[in-house]
Amino acid sequence: MHVQVIGAGIAGLTAAFELARRGVEVSLYERKPGPGLGCSFYAGGMIAPWCEREAAEPIVTQLGLEALDFWTKTLPVATIKGSLVVAPPRDRSDVVSFSKRTSEFEECDSRRIGEIEPDLADRFPYGLYFPKEAHLEPRDATGALGKALGEMPNVALHYSTDASDAKGAFDFTIDCRGFAAKPVLPDLRGVKGEMLVLRTKDVVLSRPIRMLHPRRPVYIVPRTDPHEYMIGASMVENEEPGRITARAMMELLGSAYTVHPGFAEAEIVEIGGDVRPTYPDNLPRLTLREKTLAINGLYRHGFLLSPALASRAADVVMKGAHFPELMH
Amino acid sequence: MKDVARAPDDALEVYGTKLASRLFVGTSMYDSPAILADAVKASACEVVTVSLRREAGGSRAGSSFWDLIKSMNVRVLPNTAGCKTVKEAVTTAQMAREVFDTAWIKLEVIGEDDTLQPDVFGLVEAARILSEDGFEVFPYTTEDLVVAEKLLGAGCKVLMPWGAPIGSGRGLNNVFGLKAMRAHFPGVPLVVDAGIGAPSHAAQALEMGYDAVLLNTAIAKAGDAVAMAHAFKLAVAAGREAYLATPMEPRDMAAPSTPVFGVAFQQ
């Protein structure tokens, strides 16, 4: 069996990897010069199935559990250090609401927060600690997938190549083009996200920190470089990638500063943004049309959902499986 | 019993449009647009508010979400949420008119970041500019009677006083002030906008004679937004029916509902 995968974002890379692992011959096409250079490039990389439950349907948590296994065992690039959710004193009700909508956390007071994350000692009176959650550096993860695929004898990687230039006949095509697939998946919309990367030695955080705020929520994720932190991310119902607004930067920086004033003197290493491909229910879908299967709508959950979607996509392609919760 | 609340002539009329539902629903902060659409349906509302300031971006690219709103077959009341100056509000209103093809605009000019309370001076000025430009303005204001008079003078034919700060869910903070406003403007459609946290707050506003309520967070951030939307539908209908039925006046002493004098076996 020979399968064409279009798109080397996190959805395409994991799909190609899963098929190749199962012995399928895979040809991967990507217009950009390498893996993970689309919206995956700007991801936070939180593997946080329980935190995401706060605003997502149960299926996101269910599928996300498989990602914990994938990113720590199959392709071990993630670190399990848990995640910490905090809020300023006057937004305590947001912590209560958050806790009511999810599970697998420990309630923390100020002292406990200081034990978990010493630099946040005495900064927040309440928090929630999700010990089983993980985080990864998205660019390491896509790089590792690209490398693993490159070493597999049954995989051909075609970067800087449009799929329409593909030569040869394929038994199946997996379309992982993200928002670029909108012409064939008209239900897709883009939800813009903006982020930045800060570099500082004044703040040490070991795990993702989410600060709740009614207008300016923020998360801070440690990167592989021990002094770099990804600050994200805006969520705007808007489809223009690459245009970073002053407001988003002000809000993200203001919130990062609230988490720790040490960020004030940090160096801004990078700013970036793209649009998240999203269906109206904010849930992922596998769309089967004859011999083409589209994996799309991963929204803000690319790294969280892609391993589970890849394995189901492989089942569809290889065994004709049907997953009603994803293929409606 | 007269079925007054459901009588056809009980429609709310704003700017010449008759509305059977007295619930206006905001469209932000839902877990997904699909849940938003289900909640709007469950609420039976006929008017939804939509913000534009941020979604517009540089090229007014927010179109997919706006298309979803348009497809819900309800009247759109675009708003100038997040605008802090008259100029910003006026520009946003003009863009809203283009995007949604409506003269309606919910006018917000925010004066303070913590309370999100309106800058009433900027509000009156923006209301005048927009009314003269042909807009039908729904101003988000306080219960201040003098400001209300000035808004009417500026061309507004609807007033939308806050119940409590936006998103606070504290209900009707100043019942006395809201009652005074209702009494002062008997002929003006009054909508409690912001601060409603529970269906009982909405019912209370309608019982007091308010013509409608506008809310967002109370539904969007409920554990089950769709069920909460339905609860608000019922509360608004109950409050309106109670108002039309003329609630009893409270009193200081007990008033037995059955006579106690001469009851047999009483010692």
Short mmCIF file of N, CA and C in Angstrom, two decimals, chain A residues 23-120:
data_model
loop_
_atom_site.label_atom_id
_atom_site.label_comp_id
_atom_site.label_asym_id
_atom_site.label_seq_id
_atom_site.Cartn_x
_atom_site.Cartn_y
_atom_site.Cartn_z
N GLY A 23 4.19 -0.19 8.44
CA GLY A 23 4.72 -0.84 7.25
C GLY A 23 4.21 -0.30 5.92
N VAL A 24 3.41 0.75 5.96
CA VAL A 24 2.87 1.31 4.72
C VAL A 24 3.96 2.16 4.05
N GLU A 25 3.95 2.15 2.73
CA GLU A 25 4.85 3.03 2.00
C GLU A 25 4.24 4.44 1.99
N VAL A 26 5.01 5.43 2.41
CA VAL A 26 4.45 6.77 2.59
C VAL A 26 5.25 7.79 1.79
N SER A 27 4.54 8.67 1.06
CA SER A 27 5.18 9.82 0.43
C SER A 27 4.56 11.08 1.02
N LEU A 28 5.42 11.88 1.64
CA LEU A 28 4.94 13.09 2.33
C LEU A 28 5.30 14.32 1.51
N TYR A 29 4.30 15.16 1.26
CA TYR A 29 4.52 16.39 0.47
C TYR A 29 4.26 17.62 1.33
N GLU A 30 5.17 18.56 1.22
CA GLU A 30 5.03 19.79 2.01
C GLU A 30 5.55 20.95 1.17
N ARG A 31 4.75 22.01 1.08
CA ARG A 31 5.17 23.16 0.28
C ARG A 31 6.34 23.90 0.92
N LYS A 32 6.36 23.89 2.26
CA LYS A 32 7.43 24.61 2.97
C LYS A 32 8.71 23.76 2.96
N PRO A 33 9.86 24.39 3.28
CA PRO A 33 11.12 23.67 3.13
C PRO A 33 11.42 22.61 4.19
N GLY A 34 10.56 22.46 5.18
CA GLY A 34 10.85 21.46 6.21
C GLY A 34 9.62 21.11 6.99
N PRO A 35 9.78 20.25 8.00
CA PRO A 35 8.62 19.84 8.80
C PRO A 35 8.24 20.89 9.85
N GLY A 36 6.94 20.98 10.14
CA GLY A 36 6.47 21.79 11.28
C GLY A 36 6.66 23.28 11.12
N LEU A 37 6.54 23.79 9.90
CA LEU A 37 6.75 25.23 9.71
C LEU A 37 5.44 25.99 9.51
N GLY A 38 4.31 25.31 9.61
CA GLY A 38 3.01 25.99 9.52
C GLY A 38 2.59 26.45 10.90
N CYS A 39 1.30 26.29 11.21
CA CYS A 39 0.85 26.82 12.50
C CYS A 39 1.40 25.99 13.67
N SER A 40 1.86 24.75 13.39
CA SER A 40 2.50 23.96 14.46
C SER A 40 3.72 24.68 15.03
N PHE A 41 4.34 25.51 14.20
CA PHE A 41 5.55 26.22 14.60
C PHE A 41 5.30 27.15 15.79
N TYR A 42 4.07 27.60 15.91
CA TYR A 42 3.74 28.60 16.94
C TYR A 42 3.00 27.99 18.13
N ALA A 43 2.95 26.65 18.17
CA ALA A 43 2.17 25.99 19.22
C ALA A 43 2.83 26.13 20.58
N GLY A 44 2.01 25.93 21.61
CA GLY A 44 2.54 25.98 22.97
C GLY A 44 3.19 24.66 23.37
N GLY A 45 2.66 23.56 22.87
CA GLY A 45 3.24 22.26 23.17
C GLY A 45 2.84 21.71 24.53
N MET A 46 1.70 22.16 25.02
CA MET A 46 1.22 21.61 26.30
C MET A 46 0.43 20.34 26.02
N ILE A 47 0.82 19.27 26.66
CA ILE A 47 0.05 18.03 26.54
C ILE A 47 -0.80 17.97 27.81
N ALA A 48 -1.92 18.68 27.75
CA ALA A 48 -2.69 18.98 28.96
C ALA A 48 -4.15 18.56 28.79
N PRO A 49 -4.40 17.23 28.76
CA PRO A 49 -5.78 16.78 28.49
C PRO A 49 -6.78 17.24 29.54
N TRP A 50 -6.33 17.43 30.78
CA TRP A 50 -7.31 17.82 31.82
C TRP A 50 -7.52 19.32 31.87
N CYS A 51 -6.44 20.08 31.71
CA CYS A 51 -6.62 21.54 31.67
C CYS A 51 -7.50 21.94 30.49
N GLU A 52 -7.29 21.27 29.35
CA GLU A 52 -8.07 21.67 28.17
C GLU A 52 -9.54 21.32 28.32
N ARG A 53 -9.84 20.39 29.22
CA ARG A 53 -11.24 20.00 29.45
C ARG A 53 -12.07 21.20 29.91
N GLU A 54 -11.40 22.20 30.48
CA GLU A 54 -12.11 23.37 30.99
C GLU A 54 -12.99 24.00 29.90
N ALA A 55 -12.49 24.02 28.66
CA ALA A 55 -13.27 24.67 27.61
C ALA A 55 -13.50 23.74 26.42
N ALA A 56 -13.26 22.45 26.58
CA ALA A 56 -13.41 21.54 25.44
C ALA A 56 -14.28 20.36 25.83
N GLU A 57 -14.79 19.67 24.82
CA GLU A 57 -15.65 18.52 25.04
C GLU A 57 -14.83 17.34 25.62
N PRO A 58 -15.50 16.37 26.25
CA PRO A 58 -14.79 15.24 26.83
C PRO A 58 -13.90 14.49 25.84
N ILE A 59 -14.28 14.47 24.57
CA ILE A 59 -13.50 13.69 23.59
C ILE A 59 -12.07 14.24 23.48
N VAL A 60 -11.89 15.53 23.70
CA VAL A 60 -10.54 16.11 23.63
C VAL A 60 -9.67 15.51 24.72
N THR A 61 -10.24 15.35 25.90
CA THR A 61 -9.49 14.74 27.01
C THR A 61 -9.20 13.26 26.69
N GLN A 62 -10.23 12.55 26.19
CA GLN A 62 -10.04 11.13 25.88
C GLN A 62 -8.93 10.91 24.86
N LEU A 63 -9.00 11.66 23.76
CA LEU A 63 -7.98 11.51 22.72
C LEU A 63 -6.63 12.00 23.22
N GLY A 64 -6.67 13.02 24.05
CA GLY A 64 -5.43 13.62 24.55
C GLY A 64 -4.63 12.68 25.44
N LEU A 65 -5.31 11.76 26.09
CA LEU A 65 -4.60 10.81 26.95
C LEU A 65 -3.61 9.98 26.13
N GLU A 66 -3.97 9.67 24.88
CA GLU A 66 -3.07 8.90 24.02
C GLU A 66 -1.81 9.70 23.70
N ALA A 67 -1.98 11.04 23.69
CA ALA A 67 -0.82 11.89 23.38
C ALA A 67 0.22 11.81 24.48
N LEU A 68 -0.22 11.67 25.73
CA LEU A 68 0.74 11.57 26.84
C LEU A 68 1.66 10.36 26.62
N ASP A 69 1.06 9.25 26.20
CA ASP A 69 1.83 8.05 25.92
C ASP A 69 2.77 8.24 24.73
N PHE A 70 2.18 8.80 23.68
CA PHE A 70 2.94 8.96 22.44
C PHE A 70 4.18 9.82 22.66
N TRP A 71 3.98 10.96 23.29
CA TRP A 71 5.09 11.94 23.40
C TRP A 71 6.07 11.60 24.52
N THR A 72 5.71 10.63 25.38
CA THR A 72 6.67 10.27 26.42
C THR A 72 7.28 8.88 26.18
N LYS A 73 6.62 8.06 25.36
CA LYS A 73 7.16 6.71 25.15
C LYS A 73 7.51 6.45 23.68
N THR A 74 6.51 6.60 22.79
CA THR A 74 6.77 6.29 21.38
C THR A 74 7.84 7.22 20.80
N LEU A 75 7.63 8.51 21.01
CA LEU A 75 8.59 9.51 20.54
C LEU A 75 8.88 10.42 21.74
N PRO A 76 9.81 10.00 22.59
CA PRO A 76 9.93 10.68 23.89
C PRO A 76 10.59 12.06 23.81
N VAL A 77 9.79 13.06 23.54
CA VAL A 77 10.31 14.44 23.52
C VAL A 77 9.65 15.29 24.60
N ALA A 78 8.66 14.74 25.29
CA ALA A 78 7.92 15.53 26.28
C ALA A 78 8.43 15.25 27.69
N THR A 79 8.19 16.19 28.58
CA THR A 79 8.56 16.07 29.98
C THR A 79 7.28 16.09 30.80
N ILE A 80 7.13 15.15 31.71
CA ILE A 80 5.95 15.19 32.59
C ILE A 80 6.35 15.91 33.88
N LYS A 81 5.96 17.14 33.96
CA LYS A 81 6.19 17.88 35.21
C LYS A 81 4.88 18.49 35.71
N GLY A 82 3.81 18.12 35.04
CA GLY A 82 2.52 18.66 35.43
C GLY A 82 2.32 20.07 34.91
N SER A 83 1.15 20.64 35.17
CA SER A 83 0.92 22.05 34.88
C SER A 83 0.27 22.70 36.08
N LEU A 84 0.46 24.00 36.15
CA LEU A 84 -0.02 24.76 37.30
C LEU A 84 -0.94 25.86 36.81
N VAL A 85 -2.14 25.91 37.38
CA VAL A 85 -3.11 26.95 37.02
C VAL A 85 -3.21 27.90 38.21
N VAL A 86 -3.01 29.17 37.96
CA VAL A 86 -3.08 30.16 39.05
C VAL A 86 -3.97 31.33 38.63
N ALA A 87 -4.35 32.14 39.60
CA ALA A 87 -5.12 33.35 39.30
C ALA A 87 -4.81 34.39 40.35
N PRO A 88 -4.84 35.66 39.96
CA PRO A 88 -4.66 36.72 40.95
C PRO A 88 -5.79 36.66 41.98
N PRO A 89 -5.56 37.22 43.18
CA PRO A 89 -6.55 37.08 44.27
C PRO A 89 -7.97 37.42 43.85
N ARG A 90 -8.15 38.48 43.10
CA ARG A 90 -9.53 38.89 42.83
C ARG A 90 -10.21 38.04 41.76
N ASP A 91 -9.46 37.18 41.11
CA ASP A 91 -10.08 36.29 40.11
C ASP A 91 -10.22 34.88 40.64
N ARG A 92 -10.31 34.76 41.97
CA ARG A 92 -10.43 33.44 42.57
C ARG A 92 -11.62 32.66 41.98
N SER A 93 -12.70 33.37 41.68
CA SER A 93 -13.88 32.66 41.17
C SER A 93 -13.56 31.96 39.85
N ASP A 94 -12.59 32.48 39.11
CA ASP A 94 -12.21 31.81 37.86
C ASP A 94 -11.54 30.47 38.13
N VAL A 95 -10.78 30.39 39.23
CA VAL A 95 -10.16 29.11 39.59
C VAL A 95 -11.24 28.11 39.99
N VAL A 96 -12.22 28.60 40.74
CA VAL A 96 -13.32 27.73 41.17
C VAL A 96 -14.07 27.20 39.94
N SER A 97 -14.40 28.10 39.00
CA SER A 97 -15.11 27.67 37.79
C SER A 97 -14.27 26.67 37.01
N PHE A 98 -12.98 26.95 36.89
CA PHE A 98 -12.08 26.05 36.16
C PHE A 98 -12.10 24.66 36.81
N SER A 99 -11.99 24.62 38.14
CA SER A 99 -11.91 23.34 38.84
C SER A 99 -13.19 22.53 38.68
N LYS A 100 -14.33 23.25 38.56
CA LYS A 100 -15.61 22.54 38.43
C LYS A 100 -15.73 21.84 37.10
N ARG A 101 -14.96 22.28 36.12
CA ARG A 101 -15.13 21.74 34.78
C ARG A 101 -14.11 20.68 34.43
N THR A 102 -13.25 20.33 35.36
CA THR A 102 -12.24 19.34 35.00
C THR A 102 -11.90 18.45 36.19
N SER A 103 -10.84 17.66 36.09
CA SER A 103 -10.50 16.72 37.16
C SER A 103 -8.99 16.48 37.15
N GLU A 104 -8.54 15.55 38.01
CA GLU A 104 -7.13 15.15 38.07
C GLU A 104 -6.20 16.30 38.48
N PHE A 105 -6.67 17.08 39.47
CA PHE A 105 -5.82 18.17 39.94
C PHE A 105 -5.76 18.15 41.45
N GLU A 106 -4.77 18.87 41.96
CA GLU A 106 -4.64 19.07 43.40
C GLU A 106 -4.85 20.55 43.65
N GLU A 107 -5.71 20.89 44.60
CA GLU A 107 -5.90 22.31 44.94
C GLU A 107 -4.70 22.78 45.75
N CYS A 108 -4.22 23.96 45.44
CA CYS A 108 -3.01 24.45 46.09
C CYS A 108 -3.25 25.78 46.77
N ASP A 109 -2.63 25.94 47.92
CA ASP A 109 -2.58 27.28 48.52
C ASP A 109 -1.22 27.90 48.15
N SER A 110 -1.01 29.09 48.66
CA SER A 110 0.19 29.83 48.31
C SER A 110 1.46 29.04 48.63
N ARG A 111 1.46 28.37 49.79
CA ARG A 111 2.64 27.63 50.22
C ARG A 111 2.94 26.46 49.26
N ARG A 112 1.88 25.76 48.90
CA ARG A 112 2.03 24.61 48.01
C ARG A 112 2.49 25.06 46.61
N ILE A 113 1.98 26.17 46.16
CA ILE A 113 2.42 26.70 44.85
C ILE A 113 3.92 26.97 44.91
N GLY A 114 4.38 27.51 46.04
CA GLY A 114 5.81 27.79 46.21
C GLY A 114 6.67 26.53 46.23
N GLU A 115 6.11 25.46 46.75
CA GLU A 115 6.85 24.19 46.75
C GLU A 115 7.01 23.66 45.32
N ILE A 116 5.94 23.80 44.54
CA ILE A 116 5.97 23.25 43.19
C ILE A 116 6.83 24.12 42.28
N GLU A 117 6.64 25.41 42.40
CA GLU A 117 7.31 26.35 41.49
C GLU A 117 7.88 27.48 42.35
N PRO A 118 9.11 27.31 42.87
CA PRO A 118 9.63 28.24 43.88
C PRO A 118 9.57 29.72 43.49
N ASP A 119 9.75 30.02 42.21
CA ASP A 119 9.71 31.44 41.82
C ASP A 119 8.31 32.04 41.94
N LEU A 120 7.30 31.20 42.11
CA LEU A 120 5.94 31.74 42.25
C LEU A 120 5.49 31.77 43.72
#
